[in-house]
Coordinates of C-alpha atoms in Angstrom, one line a residue:
M489 CA 121.4 130.3 32.7
Y490 CA 121.9 130.2 29.0
T491 CA 125.4 131.9 27.7
Q492 CA 125.5 133.1 24.4
V493 CA 128.1 131.5 21.7
L494 CA 130.0 133.3 19.1
D495 CA 131.2 130.1 17.1
P496 CA 128.5 127.2 17.8
L497 CA 128.7 125.5 14.1
A498 CA 131.9 123.5 13.9
G499 CA 133.5 126.1 16.3
S500 CA 133.8 128.4 13.2
L501 CA 132.8 132.1 13.4
Y502 CA 132.5 132.3 9.8
W503 CA 130.2 129.3 9.0
S504 CA 128.1 130.0 12.1
A505 CA 127.7 133.9 10.6
L506 CA 126.5 132.3 7.4
C507 CA 124.1 130.4 9.6
A508 CA 123.2 133.5 11.6
A509 CA 122.1 135.2 8.0
L510 CA 119.5 132.7 7.2
P511 CA 116.5 134.0 8.9
L512 CA 117.2 137.5 7.3
L513 CA 118.2 136.1 4.0
T514 CA 114.8 134.2 4.1
L515 CA 113.0 137.3 5.2
F516 CA 114.1 139.5 2.5
V517 CA 114.1 136.8 -0.3
L518 CA 110.6 135.8 0.5
L519 CA 109.8 139.6 0.5
G520 CA 111.7 140.9 -2.7
V521 CA 112.0 138.0 -4.9
F522 CA 108.7 135.9 -4.3
R523 CA 106.7 138.3 -3.2
V524 CA 105.2 136.3 -0.4
R525 CA 102.9 138.6 2.2
A526 CA 104.8 140.4 4.9
Q527 CA 103.2 138.5 7.5
I528 CA 104.0 135.3 6.0
A529 CA 107.5 135.8 5.5
A530 CA 107.7 137.2 9.1
V531 CA 106.5 134.0 10.5
A532 CA 108.4 131.6 8.5
S533 CA 111.5 133.6 9.3
L534 CA 111.0 133.4 12.9
V535 CA 110.3 129.9 12.9
L536 CA 113.8 129.3 11.4
A537 CA 115.3 131.7 13.9
L538 CA 114.0 129.9 16.6
A539 CA 115.0 126.6 15.4
L540 CA 118.6 127.7 15.0
A541 CA 118.7 129.3 18.2
V542 CA 117.7 126.1 19.9
G543 CA 119.1 123.6 17.5
V544 CA 122.7 125.4 16.8
W545 CA 123.1 127.8 19.2
G546 CA 122.0 125.5 21.9
M547 CA 119.7 128.1 23.7
P548 CA 116.8 126.1 25.8
A549 CA 113.6 126.5 24.0
S550 CA 111.7 127.9 26.9
Q551 CA 113.9 130.7 26.8
A552 CA 114.0 130.9 23.1
L553 CA 110.0 131.1 23.4
S554 CA 110.1 133.5 26.0
G555 CA 112.3 135.8 24.1
A556 CA 110.1 135.5 21.1
A557 CA 107.1 136.5 23.2
E558 CA 109.1 139.4 24.9
G559 CA 109.8 140.7 21.0
G560 CA 106.2 140.5 20.1
F561 CA 105.0 142.4 23.0
Y562 CA 107.5 145.0 22.1
G563 CA 105.9 145.1 18.9
L564 CA 102.5 145.7 20.3
F565 CA 104.0 148.3 22.6
P566 CA 105.4 150.6 21.8
V567 CA 105.3 150.3 18.0
L568 CA 101.9 149.6 17.4
W569 CA 100.3 151.5 19.9
I570 CA 102.1 154.6 18.1
L571 CA 100.8 153.2 14.7
V572 CA 97.1 152.7 15.6
N573 CA 96.8 156.2 17.6
A574 CA 98.5 158.0 15.0
L575 CA 96.3 156.4 12.2
W576 CA 93.1 157.2 14.2
I577 CA 93.8 160.6 14.5
Y578 CA 93.9 160.7 10.7
R579 CA 90.8 158.6 10.4
M580 CA 89.1 161.5 12.4
T581 CA 90.3 163.9 10.3
E582 CA 89.1 162.3 7.3
I583 CA 85.3 161.7 8.5
T584 CA 85.4 165.1 9.7
G585 CA 86.2 166.6 6.4
W586 CA 89.2 168.6 7.6
F587 CA 91.6 165.8 5.6
A588 CA 90.2 167.6 2.6
V589 CA 91.0 171.3 3.9
L590 CA 94.7 170.0 4.8
R591 CA 95.1 169.0 1.5
R592 CA 94.1 172.6 -0.1
S593 CA 96.1 174.4 2.6
F594 CA 99.2 172.3 1.4
R595 CA 98.5 173.6 -2.2
T596 CA 98.6 177.3 -1.0
V597 CA 102.0 177.1 -0.3
S598 CA 102.8 175.2 -3.6
T599 CA 100.7 173.1 -6.0
D600 CA 103.7 171.1 -7.1
Q601 CA 103.5 167.6 -5.3
R602 CA 107.1 167.2 -5.8
V603 CA 107.6 170.5 -3.6
Q604 CA 104.8 169.3 -1.1
G605 CA 106.7 165.8 -0.6
I606 CA 109.6 168.0 0.2
L607 CA 107.9 169.9 2.9
I608 CA 106.0 167.1 4.2
A609 CA 108.1 164.1 4.3
F610 CA 111.6 165.6 4.7
C611 CA 110.9 168.9 6.8
F612 CA 107.9 168.1 8.7
G613 CA 109.1 164.6 9.0
A614 CA 112.1 165.5 10.3
L615 CA 110.4 167.3 13.3
I616 CA 108.2 164.6 14.0
E617 CA 111.1 162.3 14.0
A618 CA 112.9 164.6 16.5
L619 CA 109.9 164.2 19.1
A620 CA 108.5 160.9 18.7
G621 CA 110.6 158.5 16.6
F622 CA 109.8 155.1 16.1
G623 CA 107.1 154.4 13.3
A624 CA 105.3 157.8 14.0
P625 CA 107.1 159.7 11.2
V626 CA 106.2 157.4 8.6
A627 CA 102.7 156.7 9.8
I628 CA 101.9 160.4 9.8
T629 CA 103.7 162.0 6.6
A630 CA 102.5 158.9 4.5
V631 CA 98.9 159.8 5.3
M632 CA 99.8 163.6 4.7
L633 CA 101.4 162.8 1.2
V634 CA 98.0 160.6 0.2
A635 CA 96.3 164.0 1.4
V636 CA 97.8 166.0 -1.1
G637 CA 97.0 163.4 -3.8
I638 CA 100.0 161.6 -4.2
A639 CA 100.0 158.0 -5.1
P640 CA 99.6 155.6 -1.7
L641 CA 102.7 153.3 -2.9
K642 CA 104.7 156.4 -3.7
A643 CA 103.7 158.0 -0.7
A644 CA 104.9 155.0 1.5
T645 CA 108.2 154.8 -0.6
V646 CA 108.8 158.7 0.0
A647 CA 107.8 158.6 4.0
L648 CA 110.3 155.6 4.2
V649 CA 113.1 157.2 2.4
A650 CA 113.0 160.6 3.8
N651 CA 113.1 159.2 7.1
T652 CA 116.7 158.4 7.3
A653 CA 118.6 161.6 7.9
P654 CA 116.9 162.7 11.2
V655 CA 116.8 158.8 12.6
A656 CA 120.4 159.2 14.2
F657 CA 119.1 162.4 16.6
G658 CA 115.6 161.2 16.8
S659 CA 113.6 161.4 19.8
M660 CA 115.7 164.0 21.5
A661 CA 118.9 162.1 20.3
V662 CA 117.9 158.9 22.0
P663 CA 119.8 156.7 19.8
L664 CA 123.0 158.6 20.6
T665 CA 122.3 158.6 24.2
T666 CA 122.0 155.0 24.2
L667 CA 125.0 154.5 22.4
A668 CA 127.2 157.0 24.9
G669 CA 125.5 154.9 27.7
V670 CA 126.6 151.4 26.3
T671 CA 130.0 152.3 25.4
G672 CA 131.3 155.0 27.7
L673 CA 132.0 157.4 25.1
P674 CA 131.1 161.2 25.8
L675 CA 127.6 161.9 24.1
A676 CA 129.3 165.3 22.8
D677 CA 131.8 163.5 21.1
L678 CA 129.7 161.1 19.6
G679 CA 126.9 163.8 18.5
A680 CA 129.9 165.8 17.0
M681 CA 130.9 163.1 14.9
A682 CA 127.6 162.0 13.7
G683 CA 126.9 165.6 13.0
R684 CA 129.7 165.4 10.3
Q685 CA 128.6 162.0 8.7
T686 CA 124.5 162.6 8.7
P687 CA 124.8 166.0 6.7
L688 CA 126.3 163.7 3.9
I689 CA 123.0 161.8 3.9
A690 CA 120.7 164.7 4.2
A691 CA 122.3 167.0 1.5
F692 CA 121.1 164.4 -0.9
I693 CA 117.8 163.0 0.3
P694 CA 115.4 165.6 -1.1
L695 CA 116.8 165.1 -4.4
V696 CA 116.1 161.4 -4.4
L697 CA 112.4 162.5 -3.1
V698 CA 111.9 164.4 -6.2
F699 CA 113.3 161.3 -8.0
L700 CA 110.8 158.8 -6.5
L701 CA 107.9 161.5 -7.2
D702 CA 108.7 162.3 -10.9
G703 CA 111.7 160.7 -12.2
R704 CA 114.8 162.9 -14.0
R705 CA 112.2 165.3 -15.0
G706 CA 111.5 165.9 -11.4
V707 CA 115.1 166.6 -10.4
R708 CA 115.4 168.8 -13.5
E709 CA 112.6 171.0 -12.5
T710 CA 113.1 171.0 -9.0
W711 CA 116.4 170.7 -8.1
P712 CA 116.6 174.2 -6.6
V713 CA 114.2 173.8 -3.7
A714 CA 115.6 170.2 -3.1
V715 CA 119.2 171.6 -2.8
V716 CA 117.9 174.5 -0.5
A717 CA 116.3 172.0 1.8
G718 CA 119.1 169.2 1.7
L719 CA 121.7 171.6 2.5
T720 CA 120.1 173.8 4.9
F721 CA 119.2 170.8 7.1
G722 CA 122.4 169.2 6.6
L723 CA 124.4 172.6 7.7
A724 CA 121.8 173.1 10.4
Q725 CA 122.5 169.5 11.8
F726 CA 126.4 170.0 11.7
V727 CA 126.2 173.4 13.4
S728 CA 123.8 172.2 16.3
A729 CA 125.6 169.0 16.8
N730 CA 128.7 170.4 17.0
Y731 CA 128.4 173.9 18.8
I732 CA 124.7 173.8 20.2
S733 CA 122.9 170.7 21.5
V734 CA 122.9 167.5 20.7
E735 CA 119.5 166.8 21.7
V736 CA 118.0 169.3 19.9
T737 CA 119.7 168.9 16.5
D738 CA 116.9 167.7 14.6
I739 CA 114.5 170.2 16.0
I740 CA 116.7 173.0 14.4
A741 CA 117.4 171.4 11.7
G742 CA 113.6 170.6 10.8
V743 CA 112.9 174.2 11.6
V744 CA 115.6 175.5 9.6
A745 CA 115.0 173.7 6.4
L746 CA 111.1 174.4 6.6
V747 CA 111.6 178.1 7.0
A748 CA 114.5 178.0 4.3
V749 CA 112.1 176.3 1.9
L750 CA 109.1 178.2 2.7
G751 CA 111.0 181.6 2.2
F752 CA 112.7 180.2 -1.2
L753 CA 109.4 179.3 -2.7
R754 CA 108.3 183.0 -2.3
V755 CA 110.8 184.0 -4.5
W756 CA 110.9 180.7 -6.7
Q757 CA 108.3 178.0 -8.1
P758 CA 109.0 175.3 -10.6
S759 CA 108.4 176.3 -14.1
V760 CA 106.5 173.3 -14.8
V761 CA 104.0 172.2 -11.9
Q762 CA 103.4 168.6 -11.3
P763 CA 99.6 167.9 -11.6
D764 CA 97.8 165.7 -9.2
Q765 CA 98.2 162.0 -9.8
E766 CA 94.7 160.5 -9.9
T767 CA 96.4 156.9 -10.7
Q768 CA 96.7 155.0 -7.7
E769 CA 99.3 152.6 -9.0
G770 CA 96.8 149.3 -8.6
A771 CA 95.6 150.3 -5.3
P772 CA 91.8 150.7 -4.4
T773 CA 90.2 154.1 -4.9
V774 CA 90.7 156.4 -2.1
T775 CA 87.8 157.4 -0.6
Q776 CA 87.0 161.2 -0.5
P777 CA 84.9 162.9 1.8
V778 CA 81.3 163.1 1.1
A779 CA 79.6 166.7 1.4
V780 CA 77.0 166.8 4.0
A781 CA 74.4 169.2 5.1
A782 CA 75.1 170.2 8.5
G783 CA 73.1 168.3 10.7
S784 CA 71.4 166.8 8.0
G785 CA 73.2 163.6 7.3
T786 CA 72.3 164.0 3.9
P787 CA 74.8 164.3 1.2
T788 CA 74.5 167.6 -0.7
G789 CA 76.0 166.4 -4.0
D790 CA 79.1 166.2 -6.3
S791 CA 78.4 169.5 -7.9
G792 CA 82.0 170.8 -6.9
G793 CA 83.8 167.7 -8.7
T794 CA 84.2 165.8 -5.5
K795 CA 84.3 162.0 -5.8
A796 CA 81.5 160.7 -3.4
G797 CA 82.1 157.8 -1.3
R798 CA 82.1 156.8 2.4
T799 CA 84.5 155.0 4.9
G800 CA 81.8 152.9 6.7
L801 CA 82.3 155.4 9.5
G802 CA 79.2 157.7 9.2
D803 CA 78.1 160.9 7.3
Q804 CA 81.5 163.3 6.4
T805 CA 81.8 167.0 5.6
D806 CA 83.7 168.0 2.6
R807 CA 84.9 171.3 3.9
S808 CA 86.8 171.9 1.1
E809 CA 84.3 172.4 -1.2
S810 CA 81.9 174.4 1.0
G811 CA 84.4 176.5 2.0
E812 CA 84.5 176.1 5.4
G813 CA 87.4 175.6 8.0
S814 CA 90.7 177.5 8.1
A815 CA 94.1 175.9 7.4
L816 CA 95.0 176.2 11.2
M817 CA 92.2 174.0 12.2
A818 CA 93.2 171.6 9.7
F819 CA 96.9 171.6 11.0
A820 CA 95.6 171.5 14.3
P821 CA 95.9 167.8 15.1
Y822 CA 99.5 167.7 14.0
L823 CA 100.4 170.9 15.9
I824 CA 98.6 169.4 19.1
I825 CA 100.9 166.3 18.1
V826 CA 104.2 168.5 18.0
A827 CA 103.1 170.5 21.1
L828 CA 102.4 167.4 23.4
F829 CA 106.0 165.8 22.4
A830 CA 107.8 169.1 22.9
L831 CA 106.1 169.3 26.3
T832 CA 107.2 165.9 27.4
Q833 CA 110.7 167.2 26.9
L834 CA 110.6 170.1 28.9
G835 CA 112.6 169.7 32.5
P836 CA 110.0 169.0 35.2
V837 CA 107.7 167.1 32.7
K838 CA 110.4 164.8 31.6
D839 CA 111.7 164.3 35.0
W840 CA 108.3 163.4 36.1
L841 CA 107.7 160.9 33.3
A842 CA 111.3 159.4 33.8
T843 CA 110.3 158.6 37.2
N844 CA 106.5 157.8 37.2
G845 CA 106.0 156.9 33.4
V846 CA 108.4 154.0 32.9
T847 CA 108.3 150.3 34.5
Q848 CA 111.1 148.0 34.3
F849 CA 110.8 144.5 35.4
A850 CA 112.7 141.3 34.6
W851 CA 111.2 139.4 31.6
P852 CA 109.7 135.9 33.0
G853 CA 111.5 132.8 31.7
L854 CA 114.8 134.5 30.5
D855 CA 118.3 134.3 32.0
V856 CA 120.8 135.0 29.2
E857 CA 124.4 136.3 29.6
T858 CA 126.2 137.6 26.8
T859 CA 130.2 136.3 25.5
A860 CA 131.3 139.0 27.8
G861 CA 129.6 137.4 30.9
Q862 CA 127.2 140.3 31.1
P863 CA 123.3 139.8 31.9
A864 CA 121.8 140.5 28.2
G865 CA 120.1 143.7 27.9
A866 CA 116.9 142.3 26.7
V867 CA 116.3 140.2 29.9
T868 CA 115.0 143.6 31.4
F869 CA 111.9 144.9 29.9
K870 CA 111.2 148.8 30.1
L871 CA 107.6 149.5 29.6
E872 CA 107.3 153.0 29.1
H873 CA 103.5 153.4 29.7
I874 CA 102.7 157.0 30.5
K875 CA 105.7 158.1 28.6
A876 CA 105.4 156.0 25.3
G877 CA 104.7 157.9 22.2
G878 CA 101.6 156.2 21.6
T879 CA 100.1 157.4 24.8
V880 CA 100.8 161.0 23.8
L881 CA 99.2 160.2 20.4
L882 CA 96.1 159.0 22.2
V883 CA 95.8 162.4 24.1
A884 CA 96.4 163.8 20.9
G885 CA 93.4 162.1 19.6
L886 CA 91.4 162.8 22.8
L887 CA 92.0 166.4 22.2
T888 CA 91.1 166.1 18.3
M889 CA 87.8 164.5 19.2
A890 CA 87.0 167.5 21.4
L891 CA 88.5 170.1 19.0
Y892 CA 86.4 168.6 15.8
R893 CA 83.5 167.8 18.2
V894 CA 83.7 164.0 17.2
G895 CA 81.1 162.3 19.5
P896 CA 82.3 159.1 21.5
G897 CA 80.5 156.9 19.3
R898 CA 81.9 158.0 15.7
A899 CA 85.6 158.2 17.9
V900 CA 85.4 154.3 18.9
K901 CA 83.8 153.4 15.6
A902 CA 86.8 154.9 14.0
Y903 CA 89.0 153.3 16.6
G904 CA 87.7 149.9 15.7
A905 CA 87.9 150.7 12.0
T906 CA 91.6 151.3 12.6
L907 CA 92.1 147.8 14.6
H908 CA 90.5 146.2 11.9
Q909 CA 92.6 147.9 9.1
L910 CA 95.7 147.0 11.0
R911 CA 95.0 143.4 11.7
W912 CA 97.8 141.8 9.6
T913 CA 100.2 144.4 10.5
F914 CA 99.9 143.1 14.0
V915 CA 100.9 139.8 13.0
T916 CA 104.0 141.4 10.8
V917 CA 105.2 143.7 13.5
T918 CA 105.0 141.3 16.2
S919 CA 106.5 138.5 14.3
V920 CA 109.2 140.8 13.1
L921 CA 109.9 142.0 16.6
A922 CA 110.0 138.3 17.9
L923 CA 112.5 137.3 15.3
A924 CA 114.9 140.4 16.5
W925 CA 114.5 139.5 19.9
V926 CA 115.4 135.8 19.4
M927 CA 118.2 136.3 17.0
N928 CA 119.6 138.9 19.7
L929 CA 119.0 136.9 22.9
S930 CA 120.5 133.8 21.4
G931 CA 123.4 135.5 19.9
Q932 CA 122.8 135.0 16.3
T933 CA 123.0 138.9 15.6
V934 CA 126.3 139.2 17.7
T935 CA 127.8 136.4 15.6
L936 CA 127.0 138.3 12.4
G937 CA 128.6 141.6 13.5
T938 CA 131.5 140.0 15.1
A939 CA 132.5 138.2 11.9
L940 CA 132.3 141.3 10.1
A941 CA 134.7 142.8 12.7
Q942 CA 137.5 140.7 12.0
T943 CA 138.3 142.5 8.9
G944 CA 141.2 144.5 10.2
T945 CA 141.6 148.0 9.5
W946 CA 138.7 147.5 6.9
F947 CA 136.2 147.1 9.4
A948 CA 136.1 150.8 9.0
L949 CA 134.3 150.0 5.6
F950 CA 132.0 147.3 7.4
S951 CA 131.5 149.5 10.2
P952 CA 128.4 151.1 9.1
I953 CA 127.1 148.0 7.5
V954 CA 127.0 146.4 11.0
G955 CA 124.5 149.4 12.3
W956 CA 122.7 148.7 8.9
L957 CA 122.3 145.0 9.6
G958 CA 121.0 146.0 13.4
V959 CA 118.4 148.4 12.0
A960 CA 117.2 146.2 9.4
V961 CA 116.4 143.5 11.7
T962 CA 115.3 145.8 14.8
G963 CA 113.6 148.6 12.8
S964 CA 115.3 150.7 15.6
D965 CA 118.6 153.0 15.5
T966 CA 118.4 152.7 19.1
S967 CA 118.3 149.2 19.3
A968 CA 121.0 148.5 17.2
N969 CA 123.6 150.8 19.2
S970 CA 122.6 148.9 21.9
L971 CA 123.4 145.4 20.0
F972 CA 126.5 146.9 18.3
G973 CA 128.0 149.7 20.1
V974 CA 130.1 148.0 22.5
L975 CA 131.4 145.8 19.4
Q976 CA 132.4 148.7 17.3
V977 CA 134.4 150.4 20.2
T978 CA 135.9 146.6 20.8
A979 CA 136.9 146.5 16.8
A980 CA 138.3 150.0 16.9
H981 CA 140.5 149.2 19.9
Q982 CA 141.9 146.1 18.1
T983 CA 142.3 147.6 14.8
G984 CA 143.7 151.0 15.9
L985 CA 140.9 152.9 14.7
D986 CA 139.4 155.8 16.3
P987 CA 136.2 154.3 18.6
V988 CA 134.0 157.4 18.0
L989 CA 134.5 157.3 14.5
L990 CA 133.1 153.8 14.3
A991 CA 130.7 153.9 17.2
S992 CA 128.8 157.0 15.3
A993 CA 128.9 155.3 11.9
N994 CA 126.9 152.3 13.7
S995 CA 124.0 155.0 14.1
T996 CA 124.5 156.8 11.1
G997 CA 124.9 154.0 8.8
G998 CA 121.7 152.2 10.4
V999 CA 119.8 154.9 9.6
L1000 CA 119.9 153.5 6.2
G1001 CA 118.4 150.0 7.0
K1002 CA 115.3 151.5 8.5
M1003 CA 113.7 152.1 5.1
L1004 CA 113.7 148.4 4.8
S1005 CA 113.1 146.9 7.8
P1006 CA 110.1 144.7 8.0
Q1007 CA 108.5 146.5 10.9
N1008 CA 108.8 149.9 9.3
L1009 CA 107.6 148.5 5.9
A1010 CA 104.3 147.1 7.6
V1011 CA 104.0 150.7 9.2
A1012 CA 104.1 152.4 5.9
A1013 CA 101.8 149.7 4.3
A1014 CA 99.3 150.4 6.9
A1015 CA 99.4 154.0 6.7
I1016 CA 98.5 154.0 3.4
G1017 CA 95.8 151.6 3.8
M1018 CA 97.3 148.8 1.7
A1019 CA 98.8 146.0 4.1
G1020 CA 100.0 143.3 2.4
S1021 CA 101.8 145.6 -0.1
E1022 CA 105.1 145.4 1.9
S1023 CA 107.0 143.3 -0.8
I1024 CA 106.3 145.7 -3.2
I1025 CA 107.3 148.6 -0.9
F1026 CA 110.4 146.9 -0.2
R1027 CA 111.4 146.2 -3.9
K1028 CA 111.2 150.0 -4.5
V1029 CA 113.4 151.1 -1.5
L1030 CA 115.9 148.2 -1.4
G1031 CA 118.1 149.9 -4.1
W1032 CA 118.3 153.1 -2.4
S1033 CA 119.1 151.6 0.9
L1034 CA 121.8 149.4 -0.6
G1035 CA 123.1 152.4 -2.9
M1036 CA 123.3 154.7 -0.5
L1037 CA 124.7 152.3 2.3
A1038 CA 127.5 151.6 -0.1
V1039 CA 128.7 155.0 -1.0
F1040 CA 128.2 155.9 3.1
A1041 CA 130.6 152.8 3.8
V1042 CA 133.1 154.1 1.4
I1043 CA 133.1 157.6 3.1
I1044 CA 133.4 156.4 6.4
Y1045 CA 136.5 154.3 5.6
L1046 CA 138.0 157.5 3.9
Q1047 CA 137.4 159.3 7.2
S1048 CA 139.6 156.7 8.8
T1049 CA 142.4 157.5 6.4
P1050 CA 143.9 160.9 5.8
V1051 CA 142.0 161.4 2.7
L1052 CA 138.9 162.6 5.0
G1053 CA 140.3 162.3 8.3
W1054 CA 140.1 166.1 8.6
M1055 CA 136.3 165.9 8.7
T1056 CA 136.7 163.9 12.0
V1057 CA 139.2 166.5 13.7

C-alpha cells in the first residue's frame, strides 16, 4: 500500500507545495509562453508529474503508471466519448446541408452575431450543461457559433467563457451532489449557498461575451440584451437553488434566460448590426456545403453566392440556397439531444440507469491510502457505459441518421473523419487526465491545497482558488469537489469559518478554472477543426479566468465578514 504524504520534501509543506506546482506551471508556461502544441505540453507535464510522484513523494513506479493509465482511460471514456459523438452529429448536419439551414434559422431571430452568441453560447449552452456536462456544451455550442459565421477561434473562446456560470449546477447538479456526499453537508444548504454566489458570475458573463465578439463597441451597442440575459439567468439560478430544486436550477435558469432574451428581442434590436465575419483569424477556410441536384450527385453551381467546397465525405446539399428545409428540422439533432438527456433524468429511467448503466471495479495495480487513512477514491473506477453522456449522444446520432436519411456508408465515413480530426486531441486529453490522476493519487494536489489552507481566516480568500486549481487540473468541477471538498470543511472548522460557505466556494470558484483546463481547451480546439491551436485559445481566456477569479475571491472573503455576510444568511 502507498500512503500519501503531505510534506515529502525536507518535511516542509510549503517547499513540497512549490514542488507539486511544477507540473502545472510547466503545462501552462509551455502553452502560454512558449506556444508549444497542447499534446507536447501535456506529455511533458505528465512525465514530470510521474518523476515527482516516484522521486519525491515515494509512490511506487508501478502504481504511478497504473494511475496514469486510469486517468488516460477516463480521458477516453467518458470525455472523448462525448466529444467524438457530438462532433459526429455536427458533421452529419454539415454533409446533408442542414448546417446551412441552422445558420439561416438563427438569422431569423437576429442577424447580429453578438446576440446570436448570447443565445447559443450562454442560453442554449446552459441547457446542454444542465443535462450533459463534461465537454458537451463547449463542443456543441462552438460548432453552432461557427455555423452563424463567427470566426473559429473567437467561437471557441466564447464557448469556453460562457461555460462557467452553469457548471456548478451542471449535469443535474452532480458537482454539488458529489460535494454533499464527500463532506456530509446538506445538499440543500450547499445549493442555496451556491445560488447566492454563481449569479454574481452569471450577471456579467453575457457582457464579457459581447466584448469578446466585438470589443467595447459590442458592449456599447448590445448591453441591453446582455444585461437581460445575465440578470434573468442569475435571478432564476438564485430562486431555483434556494426555493425550488437544486437539481433543476440550470434548466430553469437556461429556459428563463432564453425566453427573456427572445421576448426582449421582439421589442428591441441593436441599432447597428454586426456583419458576418468572413475573416477566420488565420484558420483554414471553413468548407461550405455544395448545392447538389437531388439524386444526381452533381453540384448545381454557385449562383446563390455560396462558396463551393467539399468535406471529403461525399456530395452535399445546400438547403439554405435552395430554400429546402425547415428550421425545426435544422434544430432537430439538438432537440433530440436535449430530449434524450431529459429522458435519462426521469425517475424510472434514472433509477434503471443507476442500477444497470454503471459498473464499478477496483482499478488494477492501485492500492493508495490518503493522509487520513482512507482508501483514495480513484482506486475504484466508475464506468458509466449506458448512462454516459457520449452513449446518449451516440443514440442521438443514430436518430439523426434516420431523420436526415444518411446511409450507413456515409455515416461511418463521417465517423471515421471525425476520429481522424481528433487524433491529436486524443493525445492531449488522455495525457492531461493522466497528469491529473498522478497528481491526485500521489498526493501532489492535496499538498497544494493544504498549503493554501494554512492561511487562517484569510483562507476564505483562497478557498475559491483551491477549487479553481482543482478544475484547472482535472477539467471537472465534480472531480475538484471530490478532491478538495473535505479539505475546505476541515479548514473551515480550524479557522472558525462557515463550512457551507467554503465548500460551496470550492465549486463556484472552480468553474472559473474550467475555461483554461487543457482538457477543455482541447475539446474547444477540436470542435472548431483547429486541433493544435490550444495555446492560442489559452492566451485568449487566461486573463478572463484570472481576473474573474480575483474578483470572486474577494467576494467570497467579504461573504465571510459582516460586509457581505448578510448574503449567506
